[in-house]
Coordinates of C-alpha atoms in Angstrom, one line a residue:
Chain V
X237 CA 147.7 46.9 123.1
X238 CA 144.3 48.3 122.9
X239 CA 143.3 52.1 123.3
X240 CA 139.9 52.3 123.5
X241 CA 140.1 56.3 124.0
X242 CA 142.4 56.7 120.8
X243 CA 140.7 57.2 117.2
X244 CA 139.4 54.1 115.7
X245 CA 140.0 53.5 112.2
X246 CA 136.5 52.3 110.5
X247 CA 137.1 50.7 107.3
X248 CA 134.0 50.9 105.3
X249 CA 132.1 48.5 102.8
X250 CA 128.7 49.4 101.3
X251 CA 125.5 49.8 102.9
X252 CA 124.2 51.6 106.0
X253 CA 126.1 50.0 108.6
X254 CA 129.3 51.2 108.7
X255 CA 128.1 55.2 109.5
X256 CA 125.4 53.8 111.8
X257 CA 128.4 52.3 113.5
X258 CA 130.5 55.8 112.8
X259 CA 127.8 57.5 114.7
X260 CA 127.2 55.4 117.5
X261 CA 131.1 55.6 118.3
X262 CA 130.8 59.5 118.2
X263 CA 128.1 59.5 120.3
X264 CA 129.9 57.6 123.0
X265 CA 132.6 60.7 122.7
X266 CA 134.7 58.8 120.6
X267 CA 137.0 60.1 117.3
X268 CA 136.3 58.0 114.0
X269 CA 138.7 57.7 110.8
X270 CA 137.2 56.5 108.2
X271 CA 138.2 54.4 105.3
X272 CA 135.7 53.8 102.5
X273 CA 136.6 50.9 100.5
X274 CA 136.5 52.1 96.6
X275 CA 133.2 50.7 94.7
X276 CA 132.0 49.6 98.2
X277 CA 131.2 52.4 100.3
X278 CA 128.7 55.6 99.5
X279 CA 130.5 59.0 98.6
X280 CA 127.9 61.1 99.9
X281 CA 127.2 59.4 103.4
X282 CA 131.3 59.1 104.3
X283 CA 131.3 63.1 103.6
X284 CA 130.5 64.3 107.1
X285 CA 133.5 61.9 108.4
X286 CA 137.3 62.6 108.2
X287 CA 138.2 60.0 106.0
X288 CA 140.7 58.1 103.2
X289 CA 139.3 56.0 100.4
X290 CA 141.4 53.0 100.2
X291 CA 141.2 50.6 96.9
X292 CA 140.7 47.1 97.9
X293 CA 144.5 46.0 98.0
X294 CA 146.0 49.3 98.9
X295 CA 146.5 48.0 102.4
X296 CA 150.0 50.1 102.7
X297 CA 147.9 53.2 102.0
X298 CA 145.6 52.3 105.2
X299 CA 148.2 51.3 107.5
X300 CA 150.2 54.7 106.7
X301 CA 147.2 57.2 106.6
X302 CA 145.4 55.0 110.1
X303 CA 148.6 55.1 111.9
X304 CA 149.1 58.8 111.1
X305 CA 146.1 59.6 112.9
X306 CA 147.2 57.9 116.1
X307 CA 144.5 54.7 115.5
X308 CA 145.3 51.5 116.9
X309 CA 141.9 49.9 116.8
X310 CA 140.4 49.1 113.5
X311 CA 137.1 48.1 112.4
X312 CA 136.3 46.1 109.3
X313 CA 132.4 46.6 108.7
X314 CA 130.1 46.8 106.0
X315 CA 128.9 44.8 102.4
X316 CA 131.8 43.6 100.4
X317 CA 132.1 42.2 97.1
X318 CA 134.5 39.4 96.7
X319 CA 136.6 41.0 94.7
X320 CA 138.4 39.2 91.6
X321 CA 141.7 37.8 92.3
X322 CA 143.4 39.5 89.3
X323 CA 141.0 42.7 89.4
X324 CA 143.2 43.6 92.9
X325 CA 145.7 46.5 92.4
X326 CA 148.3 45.2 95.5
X327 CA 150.7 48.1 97.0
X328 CA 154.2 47.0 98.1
X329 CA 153.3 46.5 101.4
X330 CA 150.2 44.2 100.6
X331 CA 152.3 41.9 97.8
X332 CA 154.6 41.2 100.8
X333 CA 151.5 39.6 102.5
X334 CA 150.7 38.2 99.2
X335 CA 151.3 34.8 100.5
X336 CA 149.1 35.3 103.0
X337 CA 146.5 37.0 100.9
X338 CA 146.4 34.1 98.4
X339 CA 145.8 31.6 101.5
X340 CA 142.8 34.0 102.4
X341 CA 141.5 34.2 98.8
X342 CA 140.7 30.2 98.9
X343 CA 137.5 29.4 100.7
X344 CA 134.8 31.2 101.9
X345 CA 134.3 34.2 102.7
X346 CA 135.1 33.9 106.5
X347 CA 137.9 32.5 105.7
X348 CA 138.4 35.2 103.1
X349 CA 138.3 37.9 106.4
X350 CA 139.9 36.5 109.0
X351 CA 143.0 36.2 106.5
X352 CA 142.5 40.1 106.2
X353 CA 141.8 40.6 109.7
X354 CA 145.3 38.6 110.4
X355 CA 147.0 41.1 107.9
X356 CA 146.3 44.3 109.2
X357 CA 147.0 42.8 112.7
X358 CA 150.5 42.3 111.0
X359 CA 150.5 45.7 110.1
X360 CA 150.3 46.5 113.5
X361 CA 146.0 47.5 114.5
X362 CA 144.0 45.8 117.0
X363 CA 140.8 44.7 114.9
X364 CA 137.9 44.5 117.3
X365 CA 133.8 44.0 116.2
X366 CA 131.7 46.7 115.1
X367 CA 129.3 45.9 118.4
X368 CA 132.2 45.5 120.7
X369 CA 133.4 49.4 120.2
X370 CA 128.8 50.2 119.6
X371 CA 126.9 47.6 121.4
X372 CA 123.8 49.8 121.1
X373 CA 124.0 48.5 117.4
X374 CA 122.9 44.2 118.0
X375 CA 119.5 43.4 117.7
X376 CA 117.7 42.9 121.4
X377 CA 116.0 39.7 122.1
X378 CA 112.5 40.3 121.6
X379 CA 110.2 42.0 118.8
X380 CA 111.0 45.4 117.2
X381 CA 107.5 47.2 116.0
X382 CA 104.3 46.1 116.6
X383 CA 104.1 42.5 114.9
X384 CA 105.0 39.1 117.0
X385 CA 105.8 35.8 115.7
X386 CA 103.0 33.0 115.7
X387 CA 103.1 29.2 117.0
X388 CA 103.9 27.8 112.8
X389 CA 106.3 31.0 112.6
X390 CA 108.3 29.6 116.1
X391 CA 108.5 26.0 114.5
X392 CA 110.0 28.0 111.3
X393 CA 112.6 29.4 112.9
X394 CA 113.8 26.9 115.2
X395 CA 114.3 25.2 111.9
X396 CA 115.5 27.5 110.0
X397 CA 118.3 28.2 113.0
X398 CA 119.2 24.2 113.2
X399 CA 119.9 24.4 109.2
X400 CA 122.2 27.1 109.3
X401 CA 124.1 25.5 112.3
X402 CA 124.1 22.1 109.9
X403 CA 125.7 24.7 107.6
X404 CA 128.2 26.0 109.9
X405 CA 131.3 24.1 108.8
X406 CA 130.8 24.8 105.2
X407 CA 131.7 28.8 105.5
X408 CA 128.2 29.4 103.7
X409 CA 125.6 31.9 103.9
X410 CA 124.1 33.1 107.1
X411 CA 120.3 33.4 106.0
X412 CA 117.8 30.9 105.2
X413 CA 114.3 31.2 104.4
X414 CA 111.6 28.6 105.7
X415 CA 107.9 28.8 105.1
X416 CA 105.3 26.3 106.8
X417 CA 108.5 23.7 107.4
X418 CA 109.8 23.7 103.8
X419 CA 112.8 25.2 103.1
X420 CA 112.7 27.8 100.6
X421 CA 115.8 29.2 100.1
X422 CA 119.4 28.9 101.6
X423 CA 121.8 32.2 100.4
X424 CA 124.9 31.6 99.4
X425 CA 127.0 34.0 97.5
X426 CA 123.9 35.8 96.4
X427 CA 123.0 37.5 99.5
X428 CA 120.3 38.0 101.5
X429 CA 118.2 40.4 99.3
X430 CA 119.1 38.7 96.3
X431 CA 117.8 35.6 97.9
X432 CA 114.8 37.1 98.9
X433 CA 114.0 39.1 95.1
X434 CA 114.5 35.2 94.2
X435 CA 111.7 33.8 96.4
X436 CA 109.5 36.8 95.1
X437 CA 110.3 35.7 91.5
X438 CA 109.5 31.7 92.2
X439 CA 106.3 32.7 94.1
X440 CA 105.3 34.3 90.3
X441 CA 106.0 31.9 88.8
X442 CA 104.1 30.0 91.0
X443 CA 106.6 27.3 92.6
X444 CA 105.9 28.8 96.3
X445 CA 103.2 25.9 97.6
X446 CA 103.0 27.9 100.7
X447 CA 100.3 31.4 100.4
X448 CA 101.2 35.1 101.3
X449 CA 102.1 35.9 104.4
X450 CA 103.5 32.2 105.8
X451 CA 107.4 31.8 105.7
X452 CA 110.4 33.4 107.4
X453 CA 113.8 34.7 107.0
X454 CA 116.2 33.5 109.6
X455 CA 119.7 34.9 110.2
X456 CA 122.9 33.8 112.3
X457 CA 126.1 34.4 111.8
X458 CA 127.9 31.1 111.9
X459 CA 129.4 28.8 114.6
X460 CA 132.6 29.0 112.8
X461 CA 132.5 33.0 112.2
X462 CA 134.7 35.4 113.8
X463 CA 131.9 37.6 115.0
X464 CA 134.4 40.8 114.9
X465 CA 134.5 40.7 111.1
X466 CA 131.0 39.4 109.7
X467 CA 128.2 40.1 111.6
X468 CA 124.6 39.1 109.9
X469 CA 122.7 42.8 109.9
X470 CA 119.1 43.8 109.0
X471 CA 118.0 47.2 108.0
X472 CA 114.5 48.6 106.7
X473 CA 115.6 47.3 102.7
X474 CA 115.4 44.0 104.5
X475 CA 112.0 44.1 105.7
X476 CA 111.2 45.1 102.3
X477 CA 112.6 42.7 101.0
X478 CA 111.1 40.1 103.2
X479 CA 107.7 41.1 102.2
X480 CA 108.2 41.3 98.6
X481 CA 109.1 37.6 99.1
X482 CA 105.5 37.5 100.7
X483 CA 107.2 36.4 104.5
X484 CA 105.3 36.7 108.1
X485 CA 108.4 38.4 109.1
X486 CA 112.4 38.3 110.1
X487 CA 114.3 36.7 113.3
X488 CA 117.8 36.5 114.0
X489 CA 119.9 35.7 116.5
X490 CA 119.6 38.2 119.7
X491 CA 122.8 40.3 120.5
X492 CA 124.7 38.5 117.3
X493 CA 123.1 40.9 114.4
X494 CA 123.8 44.8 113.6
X495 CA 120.3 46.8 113.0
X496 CA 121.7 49.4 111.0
X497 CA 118.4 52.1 111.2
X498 CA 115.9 50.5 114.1
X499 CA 113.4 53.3 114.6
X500 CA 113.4 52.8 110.0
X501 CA 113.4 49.4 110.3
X502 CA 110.9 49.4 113.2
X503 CA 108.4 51.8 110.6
X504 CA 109.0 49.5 107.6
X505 CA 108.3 46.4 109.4
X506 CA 104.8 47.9 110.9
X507 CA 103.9 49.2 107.7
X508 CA 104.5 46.1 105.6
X509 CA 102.6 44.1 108.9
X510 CA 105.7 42.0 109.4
X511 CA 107.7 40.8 112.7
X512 CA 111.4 41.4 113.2
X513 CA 112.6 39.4 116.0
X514 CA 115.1 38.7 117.9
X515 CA 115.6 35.2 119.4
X516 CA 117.8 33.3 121.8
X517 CA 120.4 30.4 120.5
X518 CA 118.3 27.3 120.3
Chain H
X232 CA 102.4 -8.9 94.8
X233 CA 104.5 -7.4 92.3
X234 CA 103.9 -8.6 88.2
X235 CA 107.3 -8.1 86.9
X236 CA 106.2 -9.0 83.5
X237 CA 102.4 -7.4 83.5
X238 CA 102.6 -4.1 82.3
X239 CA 104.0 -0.8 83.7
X240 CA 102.1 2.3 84.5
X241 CA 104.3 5.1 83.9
X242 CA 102.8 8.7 86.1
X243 CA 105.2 10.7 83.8
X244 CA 105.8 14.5 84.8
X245 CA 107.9 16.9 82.7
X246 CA 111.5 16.5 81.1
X247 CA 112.8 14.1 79.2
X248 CA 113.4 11.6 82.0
X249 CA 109.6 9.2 81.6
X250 CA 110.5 9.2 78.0
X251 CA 113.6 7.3 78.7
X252 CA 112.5 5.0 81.2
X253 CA 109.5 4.3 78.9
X254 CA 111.6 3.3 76.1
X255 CA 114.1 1.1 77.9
X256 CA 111.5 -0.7 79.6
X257 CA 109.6 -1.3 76.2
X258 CA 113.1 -2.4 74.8
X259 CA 112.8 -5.1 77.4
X260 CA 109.8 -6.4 76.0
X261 CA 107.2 -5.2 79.0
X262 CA 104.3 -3.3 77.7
X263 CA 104.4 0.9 79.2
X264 CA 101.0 2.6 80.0
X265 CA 101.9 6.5 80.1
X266 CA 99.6 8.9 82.5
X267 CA 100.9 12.0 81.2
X268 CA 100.1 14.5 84.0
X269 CA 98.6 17.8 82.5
X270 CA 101.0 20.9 82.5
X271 CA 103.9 18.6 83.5
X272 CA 104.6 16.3 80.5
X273 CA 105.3 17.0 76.7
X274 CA 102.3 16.1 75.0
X275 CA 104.6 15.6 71.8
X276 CA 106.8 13.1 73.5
X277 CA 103.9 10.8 74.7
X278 CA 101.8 10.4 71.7
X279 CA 103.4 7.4 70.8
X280 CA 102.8 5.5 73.6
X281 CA 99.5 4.5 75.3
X282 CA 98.7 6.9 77.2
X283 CA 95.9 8.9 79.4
X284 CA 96.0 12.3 80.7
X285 CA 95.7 12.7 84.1
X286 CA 95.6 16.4 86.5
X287 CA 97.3 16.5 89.4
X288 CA 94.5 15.4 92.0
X289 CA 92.8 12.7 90.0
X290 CA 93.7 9.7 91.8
X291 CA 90.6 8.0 91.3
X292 CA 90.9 8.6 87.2
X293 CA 94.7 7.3 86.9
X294 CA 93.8 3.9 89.5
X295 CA 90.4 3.5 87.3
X296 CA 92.2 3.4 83.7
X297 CA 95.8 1.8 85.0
X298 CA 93.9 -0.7 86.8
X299 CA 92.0 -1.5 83.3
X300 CA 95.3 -2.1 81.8
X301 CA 96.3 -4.7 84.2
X302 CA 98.9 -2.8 85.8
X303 CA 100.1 -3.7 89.0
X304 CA 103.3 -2.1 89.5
X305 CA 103.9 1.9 89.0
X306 CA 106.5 4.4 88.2
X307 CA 106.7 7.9 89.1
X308 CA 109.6 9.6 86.8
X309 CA 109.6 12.9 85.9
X310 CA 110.0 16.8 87.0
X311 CA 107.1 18.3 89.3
X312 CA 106.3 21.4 90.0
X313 CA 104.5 21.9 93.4
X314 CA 101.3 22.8 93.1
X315 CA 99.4 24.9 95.2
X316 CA 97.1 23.2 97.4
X317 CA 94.0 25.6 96.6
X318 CA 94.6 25.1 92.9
X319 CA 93.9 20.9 93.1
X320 CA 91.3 19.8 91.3
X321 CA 90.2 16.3 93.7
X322 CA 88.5 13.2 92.3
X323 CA 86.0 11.4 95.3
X324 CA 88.9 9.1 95.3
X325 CA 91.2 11.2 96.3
X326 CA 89.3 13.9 98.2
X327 CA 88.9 10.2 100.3
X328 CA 92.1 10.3 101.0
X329 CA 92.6 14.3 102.1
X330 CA 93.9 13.9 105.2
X331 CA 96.9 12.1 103.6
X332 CA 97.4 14.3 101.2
X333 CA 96.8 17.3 103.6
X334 CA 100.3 16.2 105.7
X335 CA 101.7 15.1 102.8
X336 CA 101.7 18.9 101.8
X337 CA 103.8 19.9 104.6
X338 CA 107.0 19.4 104.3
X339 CA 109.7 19.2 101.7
X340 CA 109.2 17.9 98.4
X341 CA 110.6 14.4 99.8
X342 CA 108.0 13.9 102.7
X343 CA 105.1 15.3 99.4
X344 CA 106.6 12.0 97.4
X345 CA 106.4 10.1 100.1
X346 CA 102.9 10.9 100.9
X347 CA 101.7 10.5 97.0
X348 CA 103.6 6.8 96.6
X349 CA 101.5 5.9 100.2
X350 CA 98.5 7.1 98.2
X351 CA 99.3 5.2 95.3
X352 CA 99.5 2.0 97.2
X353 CA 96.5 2.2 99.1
X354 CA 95.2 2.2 95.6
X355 CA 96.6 -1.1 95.5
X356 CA 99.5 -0.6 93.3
X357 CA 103.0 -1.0 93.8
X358 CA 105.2 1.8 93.4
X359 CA 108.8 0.9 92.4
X360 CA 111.5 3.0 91.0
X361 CA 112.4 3.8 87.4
X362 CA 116.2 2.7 88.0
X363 CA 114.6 -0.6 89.3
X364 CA 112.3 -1.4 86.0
X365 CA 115.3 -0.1 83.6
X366 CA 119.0 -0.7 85.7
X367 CA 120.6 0.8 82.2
X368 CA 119.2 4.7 82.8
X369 CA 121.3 4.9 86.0
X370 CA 124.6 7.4 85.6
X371 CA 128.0 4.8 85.8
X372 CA 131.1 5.0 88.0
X373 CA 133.5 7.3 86.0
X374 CA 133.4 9.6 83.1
X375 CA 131.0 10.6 80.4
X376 CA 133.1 12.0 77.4
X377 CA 136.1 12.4 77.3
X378 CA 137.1 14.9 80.0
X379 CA 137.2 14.0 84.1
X380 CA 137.9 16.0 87.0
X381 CA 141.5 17.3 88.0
X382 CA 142.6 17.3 91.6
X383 CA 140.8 20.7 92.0
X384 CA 137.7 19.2 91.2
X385 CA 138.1 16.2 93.1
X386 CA 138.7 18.6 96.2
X387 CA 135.3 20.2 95.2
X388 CA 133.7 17.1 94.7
X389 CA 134.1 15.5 98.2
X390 CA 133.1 19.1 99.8
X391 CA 130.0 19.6 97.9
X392 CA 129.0 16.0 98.5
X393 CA 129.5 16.4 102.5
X394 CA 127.6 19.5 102.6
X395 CA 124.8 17.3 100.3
X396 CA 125.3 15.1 103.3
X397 CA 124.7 17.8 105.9
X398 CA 121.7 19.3 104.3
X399 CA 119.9 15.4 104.6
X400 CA 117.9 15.7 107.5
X401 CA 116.1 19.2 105.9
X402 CA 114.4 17.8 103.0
X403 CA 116.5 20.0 100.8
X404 CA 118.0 20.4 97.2
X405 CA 119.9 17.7 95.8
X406 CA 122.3 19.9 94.3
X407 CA 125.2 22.6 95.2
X408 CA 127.7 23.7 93.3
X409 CA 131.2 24.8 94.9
X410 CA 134.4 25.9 93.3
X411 CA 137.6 25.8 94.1
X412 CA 136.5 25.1 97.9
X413 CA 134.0 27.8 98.0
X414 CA 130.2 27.1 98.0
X415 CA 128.8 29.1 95.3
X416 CA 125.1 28.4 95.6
X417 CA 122.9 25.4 97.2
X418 CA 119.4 23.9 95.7
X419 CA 116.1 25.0 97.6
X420 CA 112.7 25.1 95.7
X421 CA 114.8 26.5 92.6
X422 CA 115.6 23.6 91.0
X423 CA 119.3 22.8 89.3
X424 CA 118.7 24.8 86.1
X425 CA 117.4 28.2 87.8
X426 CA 120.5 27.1 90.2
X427 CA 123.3 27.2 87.6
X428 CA 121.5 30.2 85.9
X429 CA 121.3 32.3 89.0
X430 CA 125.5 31.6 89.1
X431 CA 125.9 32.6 85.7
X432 CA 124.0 35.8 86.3
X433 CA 126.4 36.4 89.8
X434 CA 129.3 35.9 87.6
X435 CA 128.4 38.5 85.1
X436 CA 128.2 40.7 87.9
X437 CA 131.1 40.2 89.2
X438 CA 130.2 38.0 92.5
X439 CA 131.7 35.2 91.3
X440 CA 135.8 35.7 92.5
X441 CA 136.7 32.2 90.8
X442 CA 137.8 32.4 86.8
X443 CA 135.9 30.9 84.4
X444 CA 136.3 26.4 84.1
X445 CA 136.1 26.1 87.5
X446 CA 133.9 24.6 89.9
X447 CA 131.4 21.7 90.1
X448 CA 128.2 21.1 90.0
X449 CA 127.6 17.9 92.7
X450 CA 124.8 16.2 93.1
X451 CA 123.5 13.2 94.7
X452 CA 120.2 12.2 96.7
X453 CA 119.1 12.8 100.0
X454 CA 120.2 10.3 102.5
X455 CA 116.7 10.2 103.9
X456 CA 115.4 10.0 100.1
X457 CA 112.9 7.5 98.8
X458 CA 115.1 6.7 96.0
X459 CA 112.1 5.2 94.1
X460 CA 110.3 8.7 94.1
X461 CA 112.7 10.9 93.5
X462 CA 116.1 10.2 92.0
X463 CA 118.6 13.6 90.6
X464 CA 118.9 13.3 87.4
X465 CA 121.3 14.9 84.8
X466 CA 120.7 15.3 80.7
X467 CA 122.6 17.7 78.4
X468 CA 120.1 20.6 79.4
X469 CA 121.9 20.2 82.4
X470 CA 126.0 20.6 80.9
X471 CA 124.0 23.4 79.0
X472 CA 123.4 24.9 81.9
X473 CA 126.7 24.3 83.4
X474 CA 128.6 25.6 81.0
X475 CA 126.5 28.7 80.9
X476 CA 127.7 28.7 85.0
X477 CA 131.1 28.4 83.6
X478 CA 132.0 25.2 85.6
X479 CA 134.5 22.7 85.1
X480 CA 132.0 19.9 85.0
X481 CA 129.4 18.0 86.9
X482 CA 129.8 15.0 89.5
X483 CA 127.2 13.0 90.5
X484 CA 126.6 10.0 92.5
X485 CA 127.4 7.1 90.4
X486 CA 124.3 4.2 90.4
X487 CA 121.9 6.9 92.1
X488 CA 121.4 9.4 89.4
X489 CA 119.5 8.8 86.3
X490 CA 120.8 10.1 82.7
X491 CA 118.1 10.8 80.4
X492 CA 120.2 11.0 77.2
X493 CA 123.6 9.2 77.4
X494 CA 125.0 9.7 74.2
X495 CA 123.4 13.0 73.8
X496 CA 124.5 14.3 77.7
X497 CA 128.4 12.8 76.3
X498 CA 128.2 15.0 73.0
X499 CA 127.1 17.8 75.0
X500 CA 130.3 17.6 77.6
X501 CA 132.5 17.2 75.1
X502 CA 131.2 20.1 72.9
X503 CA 131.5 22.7 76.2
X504 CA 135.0 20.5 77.2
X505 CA 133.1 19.9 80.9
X506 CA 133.9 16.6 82.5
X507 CA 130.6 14.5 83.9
X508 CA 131.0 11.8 86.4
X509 CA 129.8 9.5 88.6
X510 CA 131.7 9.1 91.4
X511 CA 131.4 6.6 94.3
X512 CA 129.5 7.5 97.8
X513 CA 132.5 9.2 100.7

């Protein structure tokens, strides 16, 4: 059912990921289609790509324009907003689904994508992972830049990766922060950078016992996830992030996290004298 | 070794919470010495009770003066803010016992308690619990007001309280709040208020996909908790804060969570039409 020579439909949430992943699929001699999601994906950056903005809902409107172009492998990749139940304007073809789509709609959100990901295989695409079509894109196991864990950084992240596996059956977040073997923050809705401008704001306020420079931010996608459709990722706002929030650095799970810019991310992260690593499954 | 009718040294820390406890001990006819801890407590609210200022760090100060009350038995009630280790101002006394305190300061706030109540009874006092001095502050089995949760709710309730369950073994928040199935946000170092306030600032966003009068605040202790030290506790600040969240009400675990002002907390839920209830361990 797969044709991993024909086009391959890229629809596109916010951030930088999506066109890192566009480019890293050209490079490998590939044709892209893209489809920015409304409110979601950049104007400027989807420019240099053939491409169809779809509205969140308008899942007719993608099926017709993707299989006009020959695609039968779609990508889902990029930030999303849950969007409000009522704020969705449905096509015909999606309000047939709507059964489905209201199943989806209750949960988490991975539950929330694999009930999309089981629509548009309905509607006839194979949906395969951003790093199955770019593996160049995962994180490598080991450091990027210059900057290397320590021993209390280690013991930070091995439990910082047991919580979010405790977390695993609750469809939660993917991130949680961990400084000197307190936990300081567990993301939920919020998001990882929100989570993080949070920890920056407590540590103002002075309700971080632990100084500048101890704590890090650990991300994995979970057991439960469908790794084709929500991938943790990192990028050079994250390591910004991460040391606004005063952290000794970043580690995620090796080969299971999208770097959208690594040479950016590797500059920010030596700059801001943080590590960024990437670490085995405990 | 316990003086059940001697008199009570209260170590009160901020909220309403060591007010309470101090005046339904008192209505039981057992005299209350307050130690107000500086920056923590209201200085209004203790003035009419014997009481002696204490900072955080003067062990030696608070044993000295509750010892010259004849108090044998002890109480800590009241909300804490972590203080940095550098910022502590230690008595001989307590600068004694550093090494205690030193690995009581790693660690969640739970293993912190611990470590202060072990301090406390080297100092030859016994530390009990506020619900075990005044029964009557603990939150019954059932409703508060005159709402209670729907079958939504109750669905909400038994999630949040498993995932309460999971997060045990971390040393975590006692709190999460999840609605209609999804987990909205989980308690670190933030605290329930900045919790609930944080979701009414993601709903105003638009990152909240539920409507308004639904989800749940759930909260319950840790199941490695020292319940003496640290109980959750609810008052109407806190269905305040829930209905700014726009949540349908507030469930906590019935004989395990304190309610500083019954009749007040009961006004409050009726006033915002929120349920709060105290429901029975899964």
């Amino acid at each position: 059912m797969s044709d991993a020579q024909g086009p391959l439909a890229i629809v596109a949430g916010g951030g930088s990921i999506p066109i890192a992943v566009a480019e890293a699929v050209m490079r490998r001699g590939r044709r892209v289609v893209l489809f920015p999601v409304r409110g979601w994906a950049d104007p400027a950056a989807v420019e240099r790509f053939p491409h169809y903005w779809v509205a969140v809902g308008q899942g007719g409107r993608l099926a017709r324009y993707a299989h006009a172009e020959g695609c039968r492998d779609m990508v889902l990749v990029g930030t999303a907003l849950r969007p409000a139940l009522t704020s969705l304007r449905l096509d015909w073809t999606t309000l047939r689904l709507l059964p489905e789509i209201w199943r989806a709609f209750r949960g988490g959100d991975d539950h929330l994508l694999s009930g999309v990901a089981r629509i548009f295989q309905e509607l006839g695409f194979r949906v395969v992972g951003a790093h199955e079509v770019a593996p160049e894109i995962l994180m490598p196991r080991g450091n990027i830049g210059t900057f290397g864990p320590e021993q209390r950084d280690l013991a930070d992240i091995a439990r910082g990766l047991a919580l979010l596996r405790a977390l695993g059956p609750f469809d939660v977040g993917q991130a949680v922060v961990v400084a000197d073997n307190q936990v300081l923050a567990i993301e939920a809705v919020d998001g990882t950078d929100n989570m993080l401008e949070r920890i920056a704001e407590l540590r103002e306020r002075g309700r971080v016992a632990t100084g500048k420079g101890v704590g890090v931010l650990i991300k994995a996608p979970k057991p439960t996830q469908d790794r084709r459709l929500d991938m943790p990722a990192i990028g050079p706002k994250t390591v910004e992030a991460a040391a606004r929030a005063g952290l000794a650095g970043i580690a995620v799970l090796a080969e299971s996290t999208i770097v959208a810019e690594p040479a950016e991310l590797a500059r920010a992260a030596d700059a801001a004298k943080l590590f960024v690593c990437g670490v085995g499954a405990p």
